[in-house]
Amino acid sequence: DAKTTQPTSMDCAEGRAANLPCNHSTISGNEYVYWYRQIHSQGPQYIIHGLKNNETNEMASLIITEDRKSSTLILPHATLRDTAVYYCIVRGSNQAGTALIFGKGTTLSVSS
Amino acid sequence: NAGVTQTPKFRILKIGQSMTLQCTQDMNHNYMYWYRQDPGMGLKLIYYSVGAGITDKGEVPNGYNVSRSTTEDFPLRLELAAPSQTSVYFCASSLRDEQYFGPGTRLTVT
């Protein structure tokens, strides 16, 4: 799986959009970009994933650059409950049954 | 949909005791996983299952056993608990590549 680079920490005001970047310059053609988060003392939570098109669900939007070397997770209206560590993971298709490898992630702090 | 549920939430064991961590999912997922997470560290895969009756070792299986008699349940058995098994244990399931996690079991062995 390709390596990812994320900022160590970010701050966001409550109600504002949180934009979390991820670099994955060595991503290969069949690898997807996944985002998970882990709120303190809870289990990791799947957020969203994409291959090359932008994706949106009820939690977030994922913007992947045309060259696929970077992506941005957008939480449109951050709340205090969005304070968590966010992980960007690149994985090939058909990886069911294999371990998720979490890097250091970005600690997002949302404040009022 | 309850998703992935785990019991107990917390447990303290004495060295040498044994216990079973329960995991149940109601999403009809074929794949199930057990991870452990030590303080400040990432997840490590203990065991996984690709379907009822099929299990396989992950990165750190020593000291643990699993079984998968039904699609829904994937219990993790600790035999002869040791202090090194003090950790938070997460169960997860998946239909395809995205994994859905339970709330975790915090285990302390003293």
Tab-separated table of C-alpha atoms in Angstrom:
chain	number	residue	atom	x	y	z
A	1	ASP	CA	0.000	0.000	0.000
A	2	ALA	CA	1.201	3.502	-0.807
A	3	LYS	CA	2.580	5.696	1.967
A	4	THR	CA	0.554	8.709	3.125
A	5	THR	CA	1.591	11.979	4.747
A	6	GLN	CA	-0.738	14.038	6.938
A	7	PRO	CA	-0.220	17.082	9.169
A	8	THR	CA	0.175	16.169	12.817
A	9	SER	CA	-2.569	18.454	14.055
A	10	MET	CA	-5.171	20.977	12.964
A	11	ASP	CA	-7.611	23.280	14.686
A	12	CYS	CA	-11.092	24.234	13.537
A	13	ALA	CA	-13.806	26.480	14.928
A	14	GLU	CA	-17.158	24.874	15.565
A	15	GLY	CA	-19.536	25.371	12.631
A	16	ARG	CA	-16.754	25.985	10.147
A	17	ALA	CA	-15.571	23.549	7.501
A	18	ALA	CA	-12.634	21.335	8.448
A	19	ASN	CA	-10.356	20.534	5.503
A	20	LEU	CA	-7.914	17.718	6.228
A	21	PRO	CA	-5.192	17.147	3.607
A	22	CYS	CA	-3.378	13.941	2.747
A	23	ASN	CA	-0.470	13.368	0.367
A	24	HIS	CA	-0.111	9.998	-1.348
A	25	SER	CA	2.256	10.693	-4.216
A	26	THR	CA	3.141	7.025	-4.818
A	27	ILE	CA	-0.458	5.840	-5.153
A	28	SER	CA	-0.973	3.314	-7.943
A	29	GLY	CA	-3.851	3.082	-10.358
A	30	ASN	CA	-5.919	0.494	-8.512
A	31	GLU	CA	-5.478	1.904	-5.011
A	32	TYR	CA	-8.303	3.616	-3.157
A	33	VAL	CA	-8.085	6.458	-0.639
A	34	TYR	CA	-9.859	5.656	2.637
A	35	TRP	CA	-10.533	7.910	5.596
A	36	TYR	CA	-11.177	6.689	9.121
A	37	ARG	CA	-11.272	8.519	12.421
A	38	GLN	CA	-10.841	7.517	16.034
A	39	ILE	CA	-12.512	9.527	18.738
A	40	HIS	CA	-10.763	9.168	22.085
A	41	SER	CA	-11.357	5.776	23.714
A	42	GLN	CA	-13.675	4.641	20.925
A	43	GLY	CA	-13.271	2.216	18.049
A	44	PRO	CA	-12.104	3.532	14.680
A	45	GLN	CA	-14.915	4.735	12.426
A	46	TYR	CA	-15.032	4.435	8.662
A	47	ILE	CA	-15.817	7.790	7.032
A	48	ILE	CA	-15.506	7.605	3.267
A	49	HIS	CA	-13.396	6.260	0.420
A	50	GLY	CA	-12.800	6.979	-3.252
A	51	LEU	CA	-10.774	6.011	-6.295
A	52	LYS	CA	-10.575	9.109	-8.492
A	53	ASN	CA	-13.919	10.877	-8.460
A	54	ASN	CA	-14.993	13.142	-5.657
A	55	GLU	CA	-17.260	11.414	-3.168
A	56	THR	CA	-19.817	12.674	-0.653
A	57	ASN	CA	-21.829	10.949	2.026
A	58	GLU	CA	-23.721	12.022	5.118
A	59	MET	CA	-20.513	12.442	7.100
A	60	ALA	CA	-18.060	14.114	4.753
A	61	SER	CA	-16.790	14.879	1.272
A	62	LEU	CA	-13.623	13.522	-0.290
A	63	ILE	CA	-11.837	15.548	-2.941
A	64	ILE	CA	-9.113	13.700	-4.874
A	65	THR	CA	-6.815	15.685	-7.178
A	66	GLU	CA	-6.773	14.811	-10.853
A	67	ASP	CA	-3.288	13.274	-10.600
A	68	ARG	CA	-4.468	11.375	-7.492
A	69	LYS	CA	-1.340	12.345	-5.571
A	70	SER	CA	-3.272	14.095	-2.831
A	71	SER	CA	-6.740	14.332	-1.350
A	72	THR	CA	-8.741	16.401	1.120
A	73	LEU	CA	-11.374	15.242	3.548
A	74	ILE	CA	-13.973	17.928	4.193
A	75	LEU	CA	-16.231	18.033	7.226
A	76	PRO	CA	-18.621	20.789	6.101
A	77	HIS	CA	-19.825	21.992	9.509
A	78	ALA	CA	-17.490	20.723	12.216
A	79	THR	CA	-18.896	20.109	15.681
A	80	LEU	CA	-17.174	19.434	18.993
A	81	ARG	CA	-17.954	15.736	18.493
A	82	ASP	CA	-15.730	15.740	15.398
A	83	THR	CA	-12.640	16.159	17.580
A	84	ALA	CA	-10.667	12.993	16.789
A	85	VAL	CA	-7.612	11.567	15.084
A	86	TYR	CA	-8.233	11.282	11.331
A	87	TYR	CA	-6.413	8.673	9.285
A	88	CYS	CA	-5.871	8.668	5.541
A	89	ILE	CA	-5.145	5.158	4.258
A	90	VAL	CA	-4.355	4.004	0.742
A	91	ARG	CA	-5.314	0.426	-0.045
A	92	GLY	CA	-5.671	-1.692	-3.129
A	93	SER	CA	-8.981	-3.192	-4.109
A	94	ASN	CA	-9.976	-6.631	-2.824
A	95	GLN	CA	-8.197	-6.148	0.499
A	96	ALA	CA	-11.014	-7.603	2.604
A	97	GLY	CA	-9.486	-9.926	5.161
A	98	THR	CA	-6.318	-7.886	5.551
A	99	ALA	CA	-5.345	-5.590	8.400
A	100	LEU	CA	-5.916	-1.865	8.279
A	101	ILE	CA	-2.627	-0.068	8.841
A	102	PHE	CA	-3.091	3.275	10.565
A	103	GLY	CA	-0.273	5.814	10.415
A	104	LYS	CA	0.052	8.759	12.798
A	105	GLY	CA	-2.993	10.586	11.425
A	106	THR	CA	-4.092	14.184	12.002
A	107	THR	CA	-5.430	15.208	15.379
A	108	LEU	CA	-8.321	17.571	14.672
A	109	SER	CA	-9.381	19.790	17.543
A	110	VAL	CA	-12.729	21.527	17.154
A	111	SER	CA	-13.377	24.339	19.594
A	112	SER	CA	-16.295	26.625	20.310
B	1	ASN	CA	-28.875	-2.082	13.097
B	2	ALA	CA	-26.677	-2.321	16.181
B	3	GLY	CA	-23.583	-2.785	14.014
B	4	VAL	CA	-20.695	-4.432	15.874
B	5	THR	CA	-21.193	-5.019	19.577
B	6	GLN	CA	-18.588	-6.136	22.096
B	7	THR	CA	-18.834	-7.366	25.659
B	8	PRO	CA	-17.599	-6.735	28.260
B	9	LYS	CA	-16.600	-3.061	28.073
B	10	PHE	CA	-14.026	-3.411	30.845
B	11	ARG	CA	-12.375	-6.348	32.580
B	12	ILE	CA	-9.590	-6.886	35.075
B	13	LEU	CA	-7.938	-10.302	35.038
B	14	LYS	CA	-5.329	-11.834	37.283
B	15	ILE	CA	-2.267	-13.397	35.683
B	16	GLY	CA	-3.052	-16.932	34.548
B	17	GLN	CA	-6.812	-16.472	34.345
B	18	SER	CA	-8.691	-16.960	31.103
B	19	MET	CA	-11.639	-15.189	29.520
B	20	THR	CA	-13.611	-14.799	26.308
B	21	LEU	CA	-14.226	-11.456	24.651
B	22	GLN	CA	-17.507	-11.509	22.776
B	23	CYS	CA	-18.130	-9.883	19.398
B	24	THR	CA	-21.366	-9.882	17.416
B	25	GLN	CA	-22.327	-8.130	14.193
B	26	ASP	CA	-25.775	-7.854	12.645
B	27	MET	CA	-24.767	-6.646	9.187
B	28	ASN	CA	-24.333	-10.114	7.658
B	29	HIS	CA	-20.671	-9.384	6.955
B	30	ASN	CA	-18.469	-12.290	5.929
B	31	TYR	CA	-15.224	-10.829	7.229
B	32	MET	CA	-14.500	-10.304	10.902
B	33	TYR	CA	-11.344	-9.182	12.692
B	34	TRP	CA	-9.816	-8.840	16.127
B	35	TYR	CA	-7.315	-6.050	16.765
B	36	ARG	CA	-5.516	-4.870	19.865
B	37	GLN	CA	-4.413	-1.316	20.501
B	38	ASP	CA	-1.801	-0.544	23.124
B	39	PRO	CA	-1.667	2.988	24.589
B	40	GLY	CA	-0.510	5.558	22.029
B	41	MET	CA	0.011	2.885	19.404
B	42	GLY	CA	-1.691	1.731	16.241
B	43	LEU	CA	-3.883	-1.307	15.747
B	44	LYS	CA	-2.386	-4.770	15.472
B	45	LEU	CA	-4.344	-7.617	13.903
B	46	ILE	CA	-4.679	-10.694	16.121
B	47	TYR	CA	-6.951	-12.983	14.097
B	48	TYR	CA	-9.406	-12.659	11.271
B	49	SER	CA	-12.126	-14.738	9.635
B	50	VAL	CA	-13.376	-14.764	6.054
B	51	GLY	CA	-16.553	-16.636	6.905
B	52	ALA	CA	-18.149	-19.122	9.266
B	53	GLY	CA	-15.765	-21.967	10.006
B	54	ILE	CA	-12.693	-20.208	8.590
B	55	THR	CA	-10.177	-18.312	10.690
B	56	ASP	CA	-6.568	-17.276	10.225
B	57	LYS	CA	-3.772	-15.675	12.208
B	58	GLY	CA	-2.882	-12.036	12.002
B	59	GLU	CA	0.262	-10.270	13.142
B	60	VAL	CA	0.076	-11.045	16.896
B	61	PRO	CA	-1.874	-14.301	17.495
B	62	ASN	CA	0.185	-15.787	20.349
B	63	GLY	CA	-1.815	-16.229	23.534
B	64	TYR	CA	-5.183	-16.000	21.790
B	65	ASN	CA	-7.661	-18.323	20.112
B	66	VAL	CA	-10.763	-17.682	18.033
B	67	SER	CA	-13.689	-19.567	16.585
B	68	ARG	CA	-16.351	-18.646	14.046
B	69	SER	CA	-19.308	-20.998	14.227
B	70	THR	CA	-21.819	-18.458	12.888
B	71	THR	CA	-21.669	-15.444	10.578
B	72	GLU	CA	-22.663	-13.143	13.449
B	73	ASP	CA	-20.277	-14.150	16.243
B	74	PHE	CA	-16.491	-14.089	16.502
B	75	PRO	CA	-15.332	-14.639	20.096
B	76	LEU	CA	-11.712	-14.142	21.158
B	77	ARG	CA	-10.361	-16.429	23.857
B	78	LEU	CA	-7.460	-15.514	26.119
B	79	GLU	CA	-5.827	-18.466	27.830
B	80	LEU	CA	-3.382	-17.913	30.705
B	81	ALA	CA	-3.604	-14.128	30.739
B	82	ALA	CA	-0.312	-12.229	30.957
B	83	PRO	CA	0.426	-8.541	31.735
B	84	SER	CA	1.531	-8.102	28.099
B	85	GLN	CA	-2.089	-8.673	27.084
B	86	THR	CA	-3.203	-5.500	28.831
B	87	SER	CA	-4.697	-3.547	25.948
B	88	VAL	CA	-7.879	-2.339	24.290
B	89	TYR	CA	-9.389	-4.965	22.020
B	90	PHE	CA	-11.450	-4.007	19.000
B	91	CYS	CA	-13.575	-6.299	16.903
B	92	ALA	CA	-14.445	-5.269	13.338
B	93	SER	CA	-16.406	-6.618	10.404
B	94	SER	CA	-16.535	-5.922	6.696
B	95	LEU	CA	-18.505	-6.900	3.642
B	96	ARG	CA	-15.899	-5.554	1.261
B	97	ASP	CA	-12.962	-3.322	2.058
B	98	GLU	CA	-14.325	-0.813	4.566
B	99	GLN	CA	-14.227	-2.118	8.119
B	100	TYR	CA	-16.734	-1.306	10.856
B	101	PHE	CA	-15.515	-1.409	14.426
B	102	GLY	CA	-17.070	-2.171	17.767
B	103	PRO	CA	-16.646	0.061	20.839
B	104	GLY	CA	-13.827	-2.005	22.298
B	105	THR	CA	-13.038	-3.997	25.432
B	106	ARG	CA	-10.509	-2.485	27.837
B	107	LEU	CA	-8.595	-5.336	29.470
B	108	THR	CA	-6.138	-5.055	32.335
B	109	VAL	CA	-4.084	-8.053	33.475
B	110	THR	CA	-2.433	-7.687	36.896
